[in-house]
Amino acid sequence: MTSASSTSSPQAGAHDVAIIGTGFSGIAAATALIKEGVDDFVMFERSPDIGGTWLVNRYPGAEVDLESHIYSFSFEPHDWTRTHADWRELLSYLQGVARKWGLYERTLLSTGVADVTWDETSRTWSIQDEAGSTHGPFKAVISAVGFLNTPLIPSFLRGETAFEGDLCHTSSWRDELTFKDKAIGVLGTGSSAVQVVTEAERQGKSVKVFQIEPNWLLPKGARDFTSAERRWNRLRPVYYFRRYRLYLDYDRRQYNAAHARVGTWVNTKRLKAAKEFLHQEMSSRPDLEALLTPAFSIEARRTVVSDTYYKSLLSPKVELVPHAVTDVTPSGVVDATGEKHELDLIVLATGFDAANFISTYRTVGEHGIVLRDQWEGGAEAFLGVMTPNFPNFFMIFGPNTSGIPLVTYYEAQAKFAAKAAKRLVAGGASKITVKTYLNDLYNRRLQRRLEKTVWVEVSNYFQGTSGKVVSQWPFSPTAYLIGLRLARWFGMDVK
């Protein structure tokens, strides 16, 4: 393992493997390569530091929706301070893992990737960065950019606007921004929005939440660990018991996508819990209870978890505006009814273009095929890790692999990519592709299963432009792990 104290930059030129992205999935890929004995790789990161999502999503109140024990690497336990870690603790954890495994020395920071191009003659990839420099050749490329990296911003709020106050998307939060004594407008009611609203209510002068549609919400159960709990958690058997118990719970809940099919015991139980929580919190405000009750099935859109959002809406400082924002003025915004709202700060908690996979760079495979063109109407891949016409190109958190626990998926995909890369580096193969007929058969069956879920019920970020569900995995995590292992044995053409 490389020394964590070294800070030298990686050498330019040829390397065996390139990894694009240094968040959870990029770190999973790098450590998997090292475990497989593949040491000659370079990582590309467009941000000035390692951390991915948790480097850029640093808005007030930002924290993970999953339990800390399961939202972490299986091979790197940590002394977590909270049941659900906030962005500071997660970023510190990721950067600590990167230092321990010597990844800073292998990373080109502030180096965004613009183009990734396959050369059939040499059976290698080359990469052009955003500054125009060319890197490579590489025997394999691992894309670890995820799919929550292109912010959705209303057209009238892009570029220069008439608004004279502060305006910021949650994914590009500026550290100097403050809620203190400000009139704050929050656009959106998803996972980021509910965290922002809680902090805005605590610190701000007033808060207006602009809601197009409500989301189903469940209590999160987030809290600090007690000192006694932390002492117990430092014992590895206890730590891994808690992690495994969480895994089994998620595995059972997602068996055959039970959580996302109306009438199953899981879906029925979650709907009942969401309704009871809403009524319990809003019994004094039936008007708000009505506005906060969705018209669609639970899980049809991402279910929000929060212990504090409903309480924040009851504050005299907070107003729920059940309309979209349609325009901006120098001193605020205009909603869909034409009413003007005076604001000092506008927070865009409007989410991401989540259906647009690998959207931050252009990928050109065999026969000059561009990945964006191949995926027009909806991305698809074999178990999310490989797609036809793009040999030696592996994805982590690719199409239809969004399931819980996320990091378990990342580690499995990283291991798959690392083992394939090892064959390429060792000379046992020069070209690894997914079997096209198997890819087509797999995706047809996958879509038939997805059509039985609530994810097709309403428009949501799970769907591509054609309406096809492109992000969700409709089986349990154990089913995915088994499928990925079988794919390694039977799903690839190796030349």
XYZ file of C-alpha atoms in Angstrom:
495
model
C 0.000 0.000 0.000
C 1.289 3.460 -0.893
C 2.341 5.723 1.954
C -0.364 8.186 2.977
C 2.216 10.869 3.654
C 3.286 11.287 0.034
C 1.564 14.093 -1.863
C 3.277 13.926 -5.264
C 1.104 14.090 -8.385
C 0.830 11.051 -10.657
C 3.068 10.922 -13.718
C 1.542 11.970 -17.026
C 1.440 9.474 -19.861
C 0.399 5.849 -20.132
C -1.118 3.902 -17.255
C -2.854 0.558 -17.141
C -6.166 1.904 -15.817
C -7.925 5.268 -15.539
C -10.593 5.973 -12.929
C -12.877 8.963 -13.503
C -14.210 10.342 -10.217
C -13.025 10.174 -6.606
C -16.185 9.900 -4.555
C -17.374 6.736 -2.839
C -17.437 4.757 -6.098
C -14.054 6.028 -7.316
C -12.397 5.150 -4.018
C -14.083 1.727 -4.151
C -12.621 1.196 -7.638
C -9.117 2.285 -6.624
C -8.960 0.112 -3.514
C -10.336 -2.855 -5.472
C -7.562 -2.443 -8.053
C -4.916 -2.349 -5.325
C -6.357 -5.498 -3.731
C -6.110 -7.230 -7.125
C -2.474 -6.157 -7.496
C -3.164 -3.566 -10.203
C -1.021 -0.647 -9.029
C -0.533 1.358 -12.232
C -3.640 3.530 -12.368
C -4.489 7.219 -12.335
C -7.619 8.965 -11.028
C -9.209 12.040 -12.602
C -11.114 14.509 -10.429
C -12.583 17.779 -11.722
C -12.935 19.202 -8.198
C -9.942 20.530 -6.221
C -10.118 17.658 -3.720
C -11.274 14.075 -3.259
C -14.778 13.452 -1.913
C -17.316 13.474 -4.746
C -20.860 14.154 -3.590
C -19.752 14.992 -0.060
C -17.224 17.557 -1.249
C -19.768 19.589 -3.230
C -22.964 19.002 -1.245
C -22.007 21.000 1.824
C -25.149 23.040 2.360
C -26.377 23.589 5.935
C -27.986 20.441 7.288
C -26.554 18.100 4.641
C -26.338 14.528 5.887
C -26.841 11.026 4.544
C -30.242 9.324 4.547
C -28.765 5.895 5.297
C -27.301 4.639 8.537
C -23.585 5.359 8.928
C -22.687 1.701 9.544
C -24.067 0.660 6.151
C -23.166 3.830 4.237
C -19.437 3.149 4.511
C -16.867 0.722 3.159
C -17.031 -2.808 4.541
C -13.234 -2.873 4.780
C -12.894 0.502 6.553
C -14.945 0.670 9.781
C -15.144 4.031 11.493
C -15.972 5.494 14.898
C -19.161 7.238 13.758
C -20.535 10.017 15.929
C -24.084 9.845 14.555
C -26.520 7.212 13.369
C -26.642 9.176 10.081
C -23.398 11.034 9.380
C -23.379 14.639 8.222
C -21.376 15.831 5.219
C -18.373 16.929 7.296
C -17.914 13.519 8.902
C -18.468 11.699 5.607
C -15.999 13.921 3.755
C -13.397 13.435 6.496
C -13.982 9.670 6.331
C -13.577 9.501 2.547
C -10.465 11.639 2.504
C -9.015 9.599 5.371
C -9.574 6.375 3.410
C -7.987 7.999 0.345
C -4.913 8.998 2.339
C -4.615 5.572 3.956
C -4.643 3.833 0.566
C -2.312 6.359 -1.093
C -4.887 7.673 -3.552
C -3.921 11.339 -3.449
C -0.604 10.439 -5.070
C -2.515 8.803 -7.906
C -5.063 11.586 -8.463
C -5.073 14.460 -10.938
C -7.122 17.041 -9.028
C -8.891 19.936 -10.787
C -8.704 17.856 -13.963
C -12.115 17.376 -15.508
C -12.519 14.791 -18.256
C -13.947 15.998 -21.574
C -13.563 12.999 -23.928
C -12.867 9.274 -23.576
C -12.061 7.548 -26.888
C -11.482 3.904 -27.844
C -8.815 2.885 -30.361
C -9.545 -0.496 -31.923
C -6.080 -0.968 -33.373
C -4.269 -0.785 -30.038
C -7.317 -1.828 -28.004
C -6.781 1.038 -25.609
C -8.555 4.165 -24.402
C -7.317 7.751 -24.452
C -8.645 10.611 -22.345
C -8.711 14.302 -23.149
C -9.178 16.596 -20.190
C -11.094 19.884 -20.160
C -7.860 21.854 -20.625
C -7.165 19.995 -23.879
C -4.354 17.709 -22.674
C -4.379 14.051 -23.752
C -3.761 11.190 -21.325
C -3.133 7.523 -21.963
C -3.235 5.078 -23.491
C -5.141 3.009 -20.919
C -6.006 -0.671 -21.086
C -9.215 -0.030 -19.131
C -11.336 2.870 -17.956
C -13.570 2.805 -14.878
C -16.250 5.490 -14.817
C -17.096 6.398 -11.222
C -18.962 9.667 -11.746
C -22.344 8.436 -10.498
C -25.501 10.042 -11.819
C -26.336 12.797 -9.332
C -23.883 15.348 -10.689
C -25.770 17.546 -13.186
C -27.921 20.034 -11.235
C -31.439 20.758 -12.443
C -31.927 24.522 -12.520
C -35.072 26.262 -13.812
C -34.365 28.033 -17.111
C -35.198 31.498 -15.755
C -32.594 31.059 -12.985
C -29.664 30.024 -15.182
C -26.789 32.390 -15.779
C -27.285 36.057 -14.928
C -30.639 36.853 -13.325
C -32.425 39.981 -12.165
C -32.299 38.819 -8.549
C -30.005 41.034 -6.480
C -29.755 38.747 -3.451
C -27.885 35.459 -3.075
C -28.880 32.475 -5.207
C -27.333 29.020 -4.878
C -28.034 25.372 -5.789
C -27.475 22.940 -2.930
C -24.720 21.198 -4.921
C -22.684 24.388 -5.323
C -23.019 25.867 -1.861
C -20.640 28.714 -1.098
C -19.122 28.545 2.361
C -19.580 32.277 2.944
C -23.372 32.070 2.590
C -25.375 32.340 5.785
C -29.051 32.021 6.730
C -28.714 34.393 9.677
C -31.478 37.052 9.751
C -32.413 36.473 6.093
C -35.702 35.971 4.265
C -35.078 32.613 2.592
C -36.881 30.918 -0.270
C -36.413 27.178 -0.785
C -37.403 25.740 -4.157
C -38.133 22.039 -3.864
C -39.366 19.549 -1.281
C -37.041 16.569 -1.801
C -34.296 15.138 0.379
C -31.985 18.158 0.157
C -34.830 20.615 0.617
C -36.083 19.167 3.906
C -32.589 19.403 5.386
C -32.167 22.995 4.198
C -35.577 24.038 5.548
C -34.732 22.760 9.024
C -31.531 24.831 9.175
C -33.141 27.852 7.528
C -35.921 27.838 10.114
C -33.381 27.726 12.934
C -31.241 30.582 11.682
C -33.273 32.668 9.255
C -35.675 35.540 9.715
C -38.340 33.876 7.568
C -38.613 30.886 5.254
C -40.888 30.229 2.281
C -40.979 26.689 0.893
C -42.191 26.509 -2.709
C -43.838 23.147 -3.272
C -44.985 21.912 -6.680
C -46.047 18.540 -5.291
C -45.579 16.993 -1.849
C -43.513 13.858 -1.249
C -44.179 10.968 1.076
C -42.069 11.346 4.188
C -41.015 8.930 6.918
C -39.209 9.613 10.210
C -35.451 9.162 9.973
C -34.481 8.337 13.538
C -31.242 10.313 13.266
C -29.362 11.111 16.469
C -25.922 11.246 18.033
C -24.520 7.986 19.347
C -24.084 7.925 23.105
C -20.569 7.526 24.486
C -21.465 3.966 25.530
C -22.708 3.129 22.024
C -19.505 4.457 20.507
C -17.424 2.329 22.850
C -19.375 -0.743 21.780
C -19.178 0.221 18.108
C -15.378 0.274 18.302
C -15.495 -3.483 18.883
C -15.333 -5.069 15.437
C -17.810 -7.899 16.148
C -20.372 -5.336 17.346
C -19.693 -3.004 14.427
C -20.121 -5.705 11.817
C -23.130 -7.216 13.556
C -24.913 -3.863 13.320
C -23.847 -3.461 9.700
C -25.030 -6.954 8.771
C -28.346 -6.488 10.568
C -28.998 -3.345 8.535
C -28.080 -5.196 5.345
C -30.528 -8.018 6.091
C -33.309 -5.521 6.763
C -32.779 -3.768 3.431
C -32.408 -7.103 1.631
C -35.722 -8.354 3.003
C -37.503 -5.089 2.277
C -36.392 -5.031 -1.359
C -36.975 -8.689 -2.187
C -38.708 -8.688 -5.593
C -39.058 -4.898 -5.240
C -41.720 -5.409 -2.563
C -41.205 -1.851 -1.327
C -42.125 -0.529 -4.803
C -45.182 -2.664 -5.587
C -48.633 -1.660 -4.364
C -50.269 -4.178 -2.064
C -47.152 -5.889 -0.770
C -46.635 -6.013 2.970
C -43.630 -3.680 2.777
C -45.313 -1.044 0.621
C -48.514 -1.176 2.691
C -46.569 -0.872 5.937
C -44.553 2.118 4.684
C -47.667 3.891 3.407
C -49.401 3.414 6.752
C -46.344 4.685 8.634
C -46.063 7.759 6.384
C -49.740 8.644 6.801
C -49.607 8.175 10.558
C -46.468 10.293 10.872
C -47.992 13.090 8.800
C -51.214 13.078 10.827
C -49.343 12.916 14.117
C -47.176 15.906 13.249
C -49.865 17.985 11.518
C -52.954 17.231 13.618
C -53.099 20.891 14.676
C -52.948 22.058 11.043
C -55.369 20.060 8.855
C -54.812 22.597 6.076
C -51.107 21.722 5.965
C -51.840 18.022 6.311
C -53.934 18.195 3.143
C -51.246 20.125 1.257
C -48.588 17.623 2.348
C -50.481 14.480 1.276
C -49.249 13.182 -2.103
C -51.647 11.940 -4.763
C -49.335 9.121 -5.879
C -48.288 5.798 -4.367
C -45.534 5.717 -1.794
C -42.126 5.018 -3.424
C -43.371 6.246 -6.842
C -40.960 9.085 -6.226
C -38.050 8.996 -3.822
C -39.478 8.813 -0.323
C -38.035 11.526 1.905
C -36.846 10.813 5.442
C -36.734 13.517 8.094
C -37.439 13.901 11.792
C -37.628 17.687 11.639
C -39.257 18.893 8.398
C -42.862 18.766 9.567
C -41.938 20.490 12.826
C -40.178 23.234 10.853
C -43.301 23.833 8.749
C -45.268 24.491 11.964
C -42.951 27.345 12.908
C -44.473 30.840 12.607
C -41.360 31.775 10.604
C -42.143 29.238 7.854
C -44.741 29.409 5.095
C -45.529 26.559 2.703
C -46.347 27.985 -0.727
C -48.102 25.251 -2.750
C -47.033 26.655 -6.112
C -44.030 26.593 -8.384
C -41.799 29.618 -8.852
C -42.171 30.907 -12.407
C -40.062 34.059 -12.500
C -37.537 36.118 -10.595
C -37.471 39.816 -9.701
C -34.633 41.977 -8.334
C -35.999 41.453 -4.821
C -37.466 37.966 -4.950
C -39.565 35.554 -6.977
C -43.000 35.253 -8.572
C -45.067 32.101 -8.068
C -47.466 30.417 -10.492
C -50.410 32.493 -9.228
C -48.570 35.742 -9.963
C -47.889 36.548 -6.311
C -44.525 38.169 -5.568
C -42.364 37.080 -2.655
C -39.602 39.253 -1.224
C -36.450 37.264 -0.462
C -32.811 37.788 0.506
C -31.613 34.289 -0.408
C -32.925 31.703 -2.889
C -31.885 28.088 -2.323
C -32.372 25.778 -5.293
C -33.049 22.334 -3.823
C -34.242 21.248 -7.264
C -32.240 18.043 -7.562
C -30.308 16.613 -10.482
C -30.706 15.338 -14.029
C -30.481 11.834 -12.621
C -31.583 9.977 -15.756
C -28.654 11.331 -17.783
C -25.847 8.903 -17.000
C -22.210 9.786 -17.729
C -23.278 13.272 -18.719
C -20.116 15.146 -17.758
C -17.926 13.830 -20.582
C -18.198 12.361 -24.103
C -17.457 8.663 -24.585
C -16.680 7.250 -28.052
C -16.506 3.472 -28.419
C -16.200 0.981 -31.246
C -17.030 2.145 -34.793
C -17.167 5.746 -33.556
C -20.359 5.108 -31.582
C -21.030 7.838 -29.024
C -22.437 6.571 -25.733
C -24.901 9.463 -25.427
C -26.348 8.552 -28.842
C -26.567 4.853 -27.997
C -28.431 5.746 -24.823
C -30.819 8.242 -26.410
C -34.221 7.691 -24.817
C -32.817 5.860 -21.814
C -29.518 4.449 -20.614
C -29.103 0.702 -20.208
C -26.241 -1.615 -19.361
C -25.624 -5.200 -18.349
C -26.009 -5.193 -14.564
C -25.049 -1.531 -14.775
C -21.359 -2.275 -15.264
C -20.840 -2.751 -19.035
C -22.650 -1.812 -22.236
C -22.204 -3.080 -25.824
C -19.744 -1.287 -28.153
C -17.628 -0.047 -25.248
C -14.973 -2.679 -24.486
C -12.761 -2.452 -21.415
C -15.061 0.308 -20.114
C -16.610 -0.327 -16.707
C -19.180 1.667 -14.763
C -19.865 2.007 -11.079
C -23.371 3.167 -10.151
C -24.393 2.716 -13.767
C -27.936 2.313 -15.162
C -30.447 0.384 -13.044
C -28.161 -0.179 -10.073
C -29.697 2.270 -7.638
C -30.519 0.178 -4.604
C -29.845 0.161 -0.887
C -27.286 -0.222 0.600
C -25.498 1.845 -2.039
C -21.917 1.235 -0.924
C -22.443 -2.525 -1.097
C -23.270 -2.114 -4.791
C -20.230 0.112 -5.325
C -17.882 -2.427 -3.782
C -19.308 -5.299 -5.835
C -19.064 -3.315 -9.082
C -15.538 -2.187 -8.221
C -14.475 -5.795 -7.624
C -15.976 -6.812 -10.975
C -14.103 -4.024 -12.793
C -10.848 -4.690 -10.936
C -10.845 -8.404 -11.739
C -11.477 -7.652 -15.422
C -8.745 -5.004 -15.409
C -6.351 -7.499 -13.853
C -6.853 -9.851 -16.814
C -6.168 -7.001 -19.235
C -3.053 -5.873 -17.382
C -1.678 -9.392 -16.995
C -2.042 -10.002 -20.727
C -4.662 -12.713 -20.383
C -6.956 -10.584 -22.533
C -6.822 -7.394 -24.571
C -10.518 -6.815 -25.100
C -13.438 -7.577 -22.779
C -16.984 -6.855 -23.912
C -20.424 -7.796 -22.711
C -22.233 -10.414 -24.785
C -24.761 -8.399 -26.792
C -27.510 -11.033 -26.827
C -27.194 -11.456 -23.074
C -27.301 -7.673 -22.546
C -30.495 -7.433 -24.628
C -32.141 -10.386 -22.894
C -31.236 -9.019 -19.473
C -32.589 -5.529 -20.167
C -35.871 -6.837 -21.618
C -36.477 -8.895 -18.479
C -35.420 -6.013 -16.274
C -37.903 -3.624 -17.888
C -40.726 -6.167 -17.607
C -40.064 -6.324 -13.876
C -39.807 -2.533 -13.571
C -43.162 -2.097 -15.331
C -44.789 -3.820 -12.358
C -43.513 -1.210 -9.903
C -44.834 2.170 -8.829
C -41.770 3.765 -10.461
C -43.721 3.909 -13.749
C -46.776 5.466 -12.107
C -45.785 9.140 -12.323
C -43.047 11.257 -13.848
C -39.915 11.048 -11.712
C -36.135 11.213 -11.913
C -35.940 7.414 -12.184
C -37.079 7.641 -15.810
C -35.329 8.505 -19.069
C -36.865 10.746 -21.724
C -38.852 7.817 -23.143
C -40.381 7.029 -19.755
C -38.240 3.922 -19.278
C -36.980 3.474 -15.714
C -33.215 3.798 -16.027
C -31.903 4.096 -12.481
C -33.662 1.597 -10.203
C -32.778 -2.035 -9.413
C -36.003 -4.057 -8.944
C -34.599 -6.952 -6.919
C -32.737 -7.364 -3.643
C -29.068 -6.460 -3.125
C -28.240 -10.144 -2.651
C -29.781 -10.910 -6.053
C -27.557 -8.238 -7.556
C -24.404 -9.600 -5.934
C -25.175 -13.096 -7.222
C -25.952 -11.772 -10.695
C -22.706 -9.849 -10.869
C -20.682 -12.905 -9.884
C -22.407 -14.998 -12.556
C -21.767 -12.230 -15.101
C -18.057 -12.429 -14.405
C -18.112 -16.109 -15.332
C -20.633 -16.230 -18.184
C -21.504 -12.720 -19.382
C -18.304 -11.498 -21.033
C -16.627 -12.029 -24.394
C -12.887 -12.146 -23.724
C -10.373 -11.813 -26.551
